[in-house]
Coordinates of C-alpha atoms in Angstrom, one line a residue:
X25 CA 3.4 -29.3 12.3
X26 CA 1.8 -29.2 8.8
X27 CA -1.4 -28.1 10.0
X28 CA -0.3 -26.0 12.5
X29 CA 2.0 -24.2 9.0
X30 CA -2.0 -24.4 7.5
X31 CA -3.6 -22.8 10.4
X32 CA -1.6 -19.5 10.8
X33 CA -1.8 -19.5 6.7
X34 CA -5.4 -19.0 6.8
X35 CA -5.4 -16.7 9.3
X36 CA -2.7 -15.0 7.2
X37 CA -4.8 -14.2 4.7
X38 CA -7.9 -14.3 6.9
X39 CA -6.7 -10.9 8.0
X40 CA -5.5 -9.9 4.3
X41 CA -8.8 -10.6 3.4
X42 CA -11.2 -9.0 6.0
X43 CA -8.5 -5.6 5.7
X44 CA -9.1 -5.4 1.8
X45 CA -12.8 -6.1 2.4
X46 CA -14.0 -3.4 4.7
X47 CA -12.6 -0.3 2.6
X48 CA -13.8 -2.2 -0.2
X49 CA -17.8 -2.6 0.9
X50 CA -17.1 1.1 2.3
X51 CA -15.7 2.8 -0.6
X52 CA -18.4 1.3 -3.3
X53 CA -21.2 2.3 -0.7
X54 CA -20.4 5.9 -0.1
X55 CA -19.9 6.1 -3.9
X56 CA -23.5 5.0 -4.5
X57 CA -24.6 7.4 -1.3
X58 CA -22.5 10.3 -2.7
X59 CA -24.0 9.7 -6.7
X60 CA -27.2 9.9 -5.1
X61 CA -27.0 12.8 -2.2
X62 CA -24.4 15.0 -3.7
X63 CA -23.8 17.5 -6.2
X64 CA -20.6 19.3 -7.8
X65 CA -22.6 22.7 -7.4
X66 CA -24.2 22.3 -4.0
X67 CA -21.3 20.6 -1.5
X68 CA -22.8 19.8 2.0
X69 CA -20.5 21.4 4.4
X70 CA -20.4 20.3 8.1
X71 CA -17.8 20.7 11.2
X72 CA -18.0 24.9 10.4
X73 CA -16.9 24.6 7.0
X74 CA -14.0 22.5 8.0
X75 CA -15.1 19.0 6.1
X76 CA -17.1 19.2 2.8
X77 CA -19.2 16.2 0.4
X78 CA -19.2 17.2 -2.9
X79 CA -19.4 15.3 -6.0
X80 CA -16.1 15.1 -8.2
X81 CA -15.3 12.9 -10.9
X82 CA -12.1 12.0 -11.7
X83 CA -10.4 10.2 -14.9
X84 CA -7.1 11.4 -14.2
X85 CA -4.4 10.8 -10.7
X86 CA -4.2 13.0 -7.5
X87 CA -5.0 16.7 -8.7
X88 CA -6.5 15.5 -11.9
X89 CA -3.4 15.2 -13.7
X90 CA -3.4 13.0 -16.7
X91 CA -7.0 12.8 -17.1
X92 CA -6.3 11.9 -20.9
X93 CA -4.2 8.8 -19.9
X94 CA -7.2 6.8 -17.6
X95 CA -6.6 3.1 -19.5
X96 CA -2.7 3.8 -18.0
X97 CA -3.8 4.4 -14.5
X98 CA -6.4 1.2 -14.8
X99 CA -3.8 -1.2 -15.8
X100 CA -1.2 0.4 -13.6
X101 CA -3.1 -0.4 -10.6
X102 CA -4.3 -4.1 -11.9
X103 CA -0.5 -4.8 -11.9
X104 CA 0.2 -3.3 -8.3
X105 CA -3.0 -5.1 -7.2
X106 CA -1.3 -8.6 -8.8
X107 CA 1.9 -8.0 -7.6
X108 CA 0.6 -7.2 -4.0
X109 CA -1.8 -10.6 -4.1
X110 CA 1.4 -12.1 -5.2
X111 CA 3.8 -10.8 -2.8
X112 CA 1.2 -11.5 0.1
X113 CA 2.3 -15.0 0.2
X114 CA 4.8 -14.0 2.2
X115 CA 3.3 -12.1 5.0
X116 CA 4.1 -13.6 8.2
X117 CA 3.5 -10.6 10.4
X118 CA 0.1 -9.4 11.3
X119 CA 1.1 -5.3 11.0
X120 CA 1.7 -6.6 7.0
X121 CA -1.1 -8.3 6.6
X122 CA -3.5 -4.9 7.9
X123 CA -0.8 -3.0 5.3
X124 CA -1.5 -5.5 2.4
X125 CA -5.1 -5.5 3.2
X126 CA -5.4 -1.9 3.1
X127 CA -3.5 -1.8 -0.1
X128 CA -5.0 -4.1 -2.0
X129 CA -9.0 -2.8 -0.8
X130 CA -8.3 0.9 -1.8
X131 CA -6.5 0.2 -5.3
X132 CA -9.4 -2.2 -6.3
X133 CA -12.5 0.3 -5.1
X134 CA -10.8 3.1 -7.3
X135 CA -10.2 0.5 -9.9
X136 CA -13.5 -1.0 -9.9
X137 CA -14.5 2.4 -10.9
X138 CA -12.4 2.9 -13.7
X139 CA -13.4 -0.6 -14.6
X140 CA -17.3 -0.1 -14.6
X141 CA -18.5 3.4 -14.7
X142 CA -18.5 5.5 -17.6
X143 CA -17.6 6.5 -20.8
X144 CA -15.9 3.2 -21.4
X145 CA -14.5 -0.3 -19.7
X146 CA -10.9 0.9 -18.3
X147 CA -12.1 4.5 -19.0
X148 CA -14.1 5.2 -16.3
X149 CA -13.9 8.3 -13.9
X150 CA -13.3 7.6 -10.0
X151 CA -15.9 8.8 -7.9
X152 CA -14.9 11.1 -5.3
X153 CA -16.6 13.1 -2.6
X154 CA -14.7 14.2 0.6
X155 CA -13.4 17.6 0.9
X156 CA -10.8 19.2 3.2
X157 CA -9.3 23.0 2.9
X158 CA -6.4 22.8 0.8
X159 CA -6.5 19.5 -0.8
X160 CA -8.2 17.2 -3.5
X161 CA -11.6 15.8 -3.4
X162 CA -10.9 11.9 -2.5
X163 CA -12.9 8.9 -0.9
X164 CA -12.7 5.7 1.0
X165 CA -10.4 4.1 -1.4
X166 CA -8.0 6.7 -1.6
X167 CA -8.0 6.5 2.8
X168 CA -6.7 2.9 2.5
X169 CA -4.3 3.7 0.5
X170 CA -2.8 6.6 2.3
X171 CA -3.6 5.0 5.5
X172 CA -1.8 1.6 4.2
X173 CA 1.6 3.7 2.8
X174 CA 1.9 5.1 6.6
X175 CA 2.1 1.8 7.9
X176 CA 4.0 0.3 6.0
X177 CA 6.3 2.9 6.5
X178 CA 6.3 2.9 9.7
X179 CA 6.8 -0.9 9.4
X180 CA 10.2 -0.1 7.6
X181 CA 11.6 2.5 10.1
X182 CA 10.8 -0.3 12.6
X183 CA 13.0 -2.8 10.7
X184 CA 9.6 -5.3 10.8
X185 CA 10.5 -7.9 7.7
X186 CA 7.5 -9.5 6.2
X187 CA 8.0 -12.6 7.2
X188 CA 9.0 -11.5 11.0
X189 CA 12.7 -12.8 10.5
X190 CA 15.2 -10.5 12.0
X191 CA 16.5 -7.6 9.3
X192 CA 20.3 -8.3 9.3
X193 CA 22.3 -5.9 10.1
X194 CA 26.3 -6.5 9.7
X195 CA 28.5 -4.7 12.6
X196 CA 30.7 -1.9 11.8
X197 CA 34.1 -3.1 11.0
X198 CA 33.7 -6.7 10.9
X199 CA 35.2 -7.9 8.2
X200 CA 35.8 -5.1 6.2
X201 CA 39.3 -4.4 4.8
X202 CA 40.0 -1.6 7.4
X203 CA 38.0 -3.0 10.4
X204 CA 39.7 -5.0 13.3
X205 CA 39.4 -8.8 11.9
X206 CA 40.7 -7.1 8.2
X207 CA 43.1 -5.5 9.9
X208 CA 44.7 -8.1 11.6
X209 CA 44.4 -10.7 8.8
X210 CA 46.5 -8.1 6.9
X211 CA 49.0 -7.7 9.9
X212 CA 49.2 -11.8 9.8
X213 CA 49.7 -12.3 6.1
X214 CA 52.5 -9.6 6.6
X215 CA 54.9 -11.7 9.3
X216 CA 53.8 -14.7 7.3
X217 CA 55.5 -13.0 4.7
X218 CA 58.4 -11.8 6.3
X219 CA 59.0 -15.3 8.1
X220 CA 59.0 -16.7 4.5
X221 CA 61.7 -14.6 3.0
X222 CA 63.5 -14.6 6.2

């Protein structure tokens, strides 16, 4: 039984792994492609316009915003990324472990970045190069992520626990004060009552 426990652990975070792995290896490879092929001034526009590279760098959140604060968003996401290794122990169900996966790959590539490029360790500006009409410049790493939230919420509508246990859910009226069993407990204390004083 132990090893069998063993077995479907590693494969736990076999999955885990290999999820946070392949937006990782992406993400840090398109960066270098995009340093080296790109430009801020000269975006390379395919699918009529429709989907744009261009080079952004980014020391700030989603829209640039708090660009003076990039040390807060590096340990921000070295917390979530601890947490998430953390909490991973207790993935039982393979939909969590692609969501964990996900998770965990696309906070460290952008972290990586704000770890090791320029100006400073922590300081560093994210490197991002897709374009769509209407919304910021992002990359691989910022994909997992997004793609990781919709699972997981999808996961949560579907009442899917972590560890695959059931999500309790208590039917209406049992035992509450005005339901059936409260109301007849109430009903019984009553007669018990008026028997006594009878």
């Amino acid at each position: 039984m132990s090893e069998s426990n063993e077995a479907r652990s590693r494969r736990r975070f076999g999955l885990i792994a290999v999820m946070a792995a392949l937006p990782l290896a992406a993400d840090l490879a398109t960066k270098q492609i995009a340093l080296a092929e790109f430009s801020p001034t000269d975006p390379v526009s395919t699918l009529g316009g429709l989907l744009k590279f261009t080079l952004v760098t980014n020391s700030g959140a989603a829209f640039s915003i708090g660009e003076g604060a990039t040390w807060l968003f590096s340990a921000a996401k070295l917390v979530v990324i601890t947490v998430m290794l953390w909490g991973a122990r207790r993935v039982r169900v393979p939909l969590w472990g692609v969501v964990f996966g996900l998770l965990i790959g696309g906070a460290t590539g952008n972290l990586v970045d704000r770890v090791f490029r320029p100006p400073a360790p922590l300081q560093g500006a994210v490197i991002d190069w897709i374009q769509l009409p209407h919304w910021p410049v992002f990359n691989i790493a910022d994909m997992a992520v997004v793609c990781g939230g919709a699972l997981a919420a999808v996961a949560v509508l579907r009442k899917i626990s972590l560890d695959g246990s059931p999500v309790a859910e208590e039917p209406a009226g049992t035992g509450a004060p005005g339901g059936p069993e409260g109301g007849n407990a109430a009903a019984d204390r009553d007669n018990g009552q008026a028997r006594a004083e009878d």
